[in-house]
Tab-separated table of C-alpha atoms in Angstrom:
chain	number	residue	atom	x	y	z
B	1	UNK	CA	8.078	-8.123	6.766
B	2	UNK	CA	10.675	-10.630	5.560
B	3	UNK	CA	14.133	-10.416	7.071
B	4	UNK	CA	16.965	-12.184	5.271
B	5	UNK	CA	18.992	-14.794	7.139
B	6	UNK	CA	22.247	-13.634	8.681
B	7	UNK	CA	24.878	-14.019	5.963
B	8	UNK	CA	28.650	-13.906	6.248
B	9	UNK	CA	29.998	-10.783	4.541
B	10	UNK	CA	33.640	-10.856	5.648
B	11	UNK	CA	35.788	-12.251	8.420
B	12	UNK	CA	33.876	-11.828	11.691
B	13	UNK	CA	31.156	-9.725	10.038
B	14	UNK	CA	27.611	-10.823	9.181
B	15	UNK	CA	24.659	-8.915	7.691
B	16	UNK	CA	20.875	-9.201	7.728
B	17	UNK	CA	18.386	-7.033	5.839
B	18	UNK	CA	14.697	-6.255	5.970
B	19	UNK	CA	12.353	-4.251	3.685
B	20	UNK	CA	11.488	-0.715	4.804
B	21	UNK	CA	9.585	2.238	3.378
B	22	UNK	CA	11.268	5.642	3.388
B	23	UNK	CA	9.397	8.653	1.956
B	24	UNK	CA	7.240	6.198	0.029
B	25	UNK	CA	10.175	4.243	-1.445
B	26	UNK	CA	10.685	0.528	-0.979
B	27	UNK	CA	14.240	0.123	0.263
B	28	UNK	CA	16.053	-2.126	2.723
B	29	UNK	CA	17.547	-1.653	6.170
B	30	UNK	CA	20.679	-3.515	7.219
B	31	UNK	CA	21.916	-4.838	10.550
B	32	UNK	CA	25.588	-5.709	11.003
B	33	UNK	CA	26.846	-8.326	13.451
B	34	UNK	CA	30.495	-7.956	14.474
B	35	UNK	CA	32.519	-10.537	16.357
B	36	UNK	CA	34.676	-9.019	19.080
B	37	UNK	CA	37.037	-10.808	21.442
B	38	UNK	CA	36.143	-14.091	23.176
B	39	UNK	CA	33.213	-14.684	20.836
B	40	UNK	CA	31.252	-11.620	21.993
B	41	UNK	CA	29.039	-9.950	19.406
B	42	UNK	CA	28.157	-6.338	18.643
B	43	UNK	CA	24.879	-5.640	16.828
B	44	UNK	CA	24.964	-2.404	14.841
B	45	UNK	CA	21.515	-0.983	14.041
B	46	UNK	CA	19.523	-4.092	15.057
B	47	UNK	CA	16.510	-5.107	12.981
B	48	UNK	CA	13.173	-6.357	14.285
B	49	UNK	CA	13.771	-9.467	16.332
B	50	UNK	CA	12.225	-12.581	14.873
B	51	UNK	CA	12.629	-16.078	16.286
B	52	UNK	CA	14.768	-17.027	13.288
B	53	UNK	CA	16.974	-13.920	13.437
B	54	UNK	CA	17.563	-14.279	17.161
B	55	UNK	CA	18.503	-17.941	16.779
B	56	UNK	CA	20.876	-17.150	13.911
B	57	UNK	CA	22.600	-14.425	15.911
B	58	UNK	CA	22.884	-16.545	19.051
B	59	UNK	CA	24.485	-19.305	16.994
B	60	UNK	CA	27.340	-16.911	16.236
B	61	UNK	CA	28.197	-15.971	19.814
B	62	UNK	CA	27.074	-13.982	22.847
B	63	UNK	CA	25.226	-10.711	22.266
B	64	UNK	CA	27.336	-8.367	24.391
B	65	UNK	CA	26.875	-4.957	22.722
B	66	UNK	CA	23.934	-3.201	21.053
B	67	UNK	CA	24.745	-0.137	18.964
B	68	UNK	CA	22.255	2.554	17.950
B	69	UNK	CA	24.262	4.415	15.292
B	70	UNK	CA	22.261	7.649	15.243
B	71	UNK	CA	19.040	9.228	16.469
B	72	UNK	CA	16.998	7.572	13.701
B	73	UNK	CA	18.257	3.981	13.584
B	74	UNK	CA	16.873	2.789	16.910
B	75	UNK	CA	13.388	1.464	16.161
B	76	UNK	CA	14.028	-2.162	17.185
B	77	UNK	CA	16.958	-1.890	19.569
B	78	UNK	CA	14.679	-2.006	22.625
B	79	UNK	CA	13.562	-5.542	21.692
B	80	UNK	CA	17.151	-6.742	21.770
B	81	UNK	CA	17.918	-4.857	24.982
B	82	UNK	CA	14.981	-6.578	26.672
B	83	UNK	CA	16.020	-9.997	25.368
B	84	UNK	CA	19.685	-9.512	26.300
B	85	UNK	CA	19.688	-7.402	29.483
B	86	UNK	CA	23.412	-7.934	30.099
B	87	UNK	CA	24.343	-6.418	26.718
B	88	UNK	CA	25.801	-2.902	26.826
B	89	UNK	CA	23.745	-0.393	24.863
B	90	UNK	CA	25.701	2.318	23.026
B	91	UNK	CA	23.784	5.328	21.675
B	92	UNK	CA	24.111	9.003	20.745
B	93	UNK	CA	23.389	11.579	23.415
B	94	UNK	CA	20.229	12.781	21.696
B	95	UNK	CA	18.617	9.368	21.848
B	96	UNK	CA	18.373	9.484	25.631
B	97	UNK	CA	15.635	12.134	25.425
B	98	UNK	CA	13.961	10.494	22.432
B	99	UNK	CA	13.821	6.975	23.899
B	100	UNK	CA	13.277	7.253	27.646
B	101	UNK	CA	12.376	3.572	27.672
B	102	UNK	CA	15.971	2.601	26.916
B	103	UNK	CA	18.716	2.023	29.443
B	104	UNK	CA	21.717	3.521	27.694
B	105	UNK	CA	25.008	2.293	29.126
B	106	UNK	CA	27.397	4.420	27.094
B	107	UNK	CA	27.113	7.582	25.005
B	108	UNK	CA	29.044	7.582	21.735
B	109	UNK	CA	32.421	9.235	21.914
B	110	UNK	CA	32.618	9.520	25.683
B	111	UNK	CA	34.835	7.058	27.522
B	112	UNK	CA	36.542	4.423	25.343
B	113	UNK	CA	34.888	1.022	25.255
B	114	UNK	CA	37.469	-1.592	26.360
B	115	UNK	CA	35.861	-4.323	24.261
B	116	UNK	CA	36.486	-2.278	21.092
B	117	UNK	CA	40.244	-1.835	21.629
B	118	UNK	CA	42.282	-3.090	18.708
B	119	UNK	CA	39.180	-4.369	16.903
B	120	UNK	CA	36.773	-1.483	16.310
B	121	UNK	CA	37.470	2.199	15.626
B	122	UNK	CA	34.529	4.433	16.501
B	123	UNK	CA	34.254	7.776	14.693
B	124	UNK	CA	31.602	10.281	15.771
B	125	UNK	CA	30.567	12.517	12.869
B	126	UNK	CA	30.536	15.861	14.648
B	127	UNK	CA	28.345	18.603	13.271
B	128	UNK	CA	25.924	16.005	11.832
B	129	UNK	CA	22.414	16.564	13.163
B	130	UNK	CA	21.688	12.836	13.074
B	131	UNK	CA	24.449	12.383	15.688
B	132	UNK	CA	25.814	9.436	13.758
B	133	UNK	CA	28.789	7.350	14.792
B	134	UNK	CA	30.346	4.897	12.354
B	135	UNK	CA	32.594	1.923	12.989
B	136	UNK	CA	35.666	0.612	11.218
B	137	UNK	CA	35.937	-3.111	11.888
B	138	UNK	CA	39.626	-3.888	11.579
B	139	UNK	CA	39.567	-7.676	11.032
B	140	UNK	CA	37.495	-7.188	7.851
B	141	UNK	CA	38.794	-3.700	6.924
B	142	UNK	CA	35.124	-2.688	6.772
B	143	UNK	CA	33.403	0.640	7.382
B	144	UNK	CA	29.906	0.288	8.832
B	145	UNK	CA	27.513	3.245	8.594
B	146	UNK	CA	23.814	3.977	8.959
B	147	UNK	CA	23.016	7.170	7.026
B	148	UNK	CA	26.449	8.666	6.325
B	149	UNK	CA	26.103	7.403	2.744
B	150	UNK	CA	23.560	5.288	0.862
B	151	UNK	CA	24.053	2.665	-1.838
B	152	UNK	CA	20.548	1.845	-3.048
B	153	UNK	CA	21.576	1.124	-6.640
B	154	UNK	CA	18.708	1.396	-9.122
B	155	UNK	CA	15.557	0.985	-7.019
B	156	UNK	CA	12.476	-0.365	-8.737
B	157	UNK	CA	9.394	1.796	-8.981
B	158	UNK	CA	8.891	5.089	-10.776
B	159	UNK	CA	8.780	7.193	-7.616
B	160	UNK	CA	11.911	5.640	-6.109
B	161	UNK	CA	13.850	6.092	-9.337
B	162	UNK	CA	12.685	9.709	-9.648
B	163	UNK	CA	13.380	10.587	-6.008
B	164	UNK	CA	16.837	9.031	-5.879
B	165	UNK	CA	17.799	10.793	-9.116
B	166	UNK	CA	16.572	14.143	-7.776
B	167	UNK	CA	18.378	13.590	-4.489
B	168	UNK	CA	21.616	12.530	-6.168
B	169	UNK	CA	22.006	8.960	-4.943
B	170	UNK	CA	20.651	6.898	-7.815
B	171	UNK	CA	23.086	4.105	-8.763
B	172	UNK	CA	25.982	5.530	-6.753
B	173	UNK	CA	27.385	5.670	-3.250
B	174	UNK	CA	26.255	9.078	-2.070
B	175	UNK	CA	24.317	11.043	0.512
B	176	UNK	CA	20.823	12.316	-0.224
B	177	UNK	CA	20.831	16.012	-1.122
B	178	UNK	CA	18.052	16.488	1.434
B	179	UNK	CA	20.392	15.376	4.222
B	180	UNK	CA	23.218	17.432	2.725
B	181	UNK	CA	21.019	20.542	2.836
B	182	UNK	CA	19.478	20.061	6.265
B	183	UNK	CA	21.582	17.515	8.125
B	184	UNK	CA	24.711	19.469	9.015
B	185	UNK	CA	24.825	22.070	11.757
B	186	UNK	CA	28.591	22.594	11.449
B	187	UNK	CA	30.189	21.610	8.165
B	188	UNK	CA	33.730	22.371	9.302
B	189	UNK	CA	33.373	19.973	12.221
B	190	UNK	CA	31.851	17.355	9.926
B	191	UNK	CA	34.740	17.708	7.475
B	192	UNK	CA	37.277	17.154	10.245
B	193	UNK	CA	35.371	14.040	11.324
B	194	UNK	CA	35.363	12.757	7.740
B	195	UNK	CA	39.083	13.375	7.464
B	196	UNK	CA	39.667	11.347	10.642
B	197	UNK	CA	37.547	8.575	9.197
B	198	UNK	CA	39.334	8.610	5.857
B	199	UNK	CA	42.670	8.278	7.648
B	200	UNK	CA	41.610	4.791	8.779
B	201	UNK	CA	42.172	1.643	6.690
B	202	UNK	CA	39.028	0.165	5.141
B	203	UNK	CA	38.156	-1.382	1.780
B	204	UNK	CA	34.644	-2.706	2.416
B	205	UNK	CA	31.485	-0.741	3.151
B	206	UNK	CA	28.229	-1.671	4.894
B	207	UNK	CA	25.421	0.893	4.625
B	208	UNK	CA	22.161	1.229	6.490
B	209	UNK	CA	20.186	1.393	3.246
B	210	UNK	CA	21.332	-0.477	0.164
B	211	UNK	CA	23.940	-3.007	-0.780
B	212	UNK	CA	27.432	-3.399	0.674
B	213	UNK	CA	30.697	-2.904	-1.202
B	214	UNK	CA	33.376	-5.572	-1.144
B	215	UNK	CA	36.080	-3.228	-2.451
B	216	UNK	CA	36.703	0.445	-3.225
B	217	UNK	CA	34.910	1.746	-0.142
B	218	UNK	CA	37.547	4.303	0.818
B	219	UNK	CA	37.438	5.969	-2.583
B	220	UNK	CA	33.631	5.800	-2.709
B	221	UNK	CA	33.169	7.561	0.639
B	222	UNK	CA	35.778	10.197	-0.222
B	223	UNK	CA	33.993	10.909	-3.508
B	224	UNK	CA	30.596	11.017	-1.804
B	225	UNK	CA	31.845	13.837	0.438
B	226	UNK	CA	33.811	15.807	-2.154
B	227	UNK	CA	31.075	18.466	-1.843
B	228	UNK	CA	32.007	19.102	1.802
B	229	UNK	CA	34.983	21.478	1.712
B	230	UNK	CA	37.782	21.580	4.223
B	231	UNK	CA	38.945	24.649	6.077
B	232	UNK	CA	40.577	27.252	3.890
């Protein structure tokens, strides 16, 4: 497993990626590092900790917050929690039962996190079975998501190309049809959450799987969820 170095994506926002396999496809997973006040860092969807990745992150500031964005993106967060025991761990409610080894300090969407004030907007996607929460990082006008949308481009390999075409996210910012079909328990609630998200200012997009966007993110996310109707 080869993880890329932490690279600067925008003001106060760095990214690292690693190869992953999902339903037999070779894709990538992304970790975002956000700088909060006083040099504190938030790690969104942390990747496997390597000596090089840890050193690169520590060179940026103090790891103060670890963020598990949904009930699936949590595989490596325990490594970081063990290495940085003073960091606050934020996670969805459903992860507490799934990962009893984790000490979760705050459940998404409960009490406000003081360190986020004026810097990070947290939006819980209600009605989404993955229990995902996304962040809008104000200094960079960037939306950071895990599985709300994908942007895998044109993946190499016959199976990956076939699957992403069938599932409607080949070469476009979109959500897999499989998640569209099975991932929403309450579509009206999800639509209201999306509308709250789309009321926030962002131009850039960081996704859990695929490449980031440097512009046009607001329009891309709105188009990706055009299939999800509002209340009549």
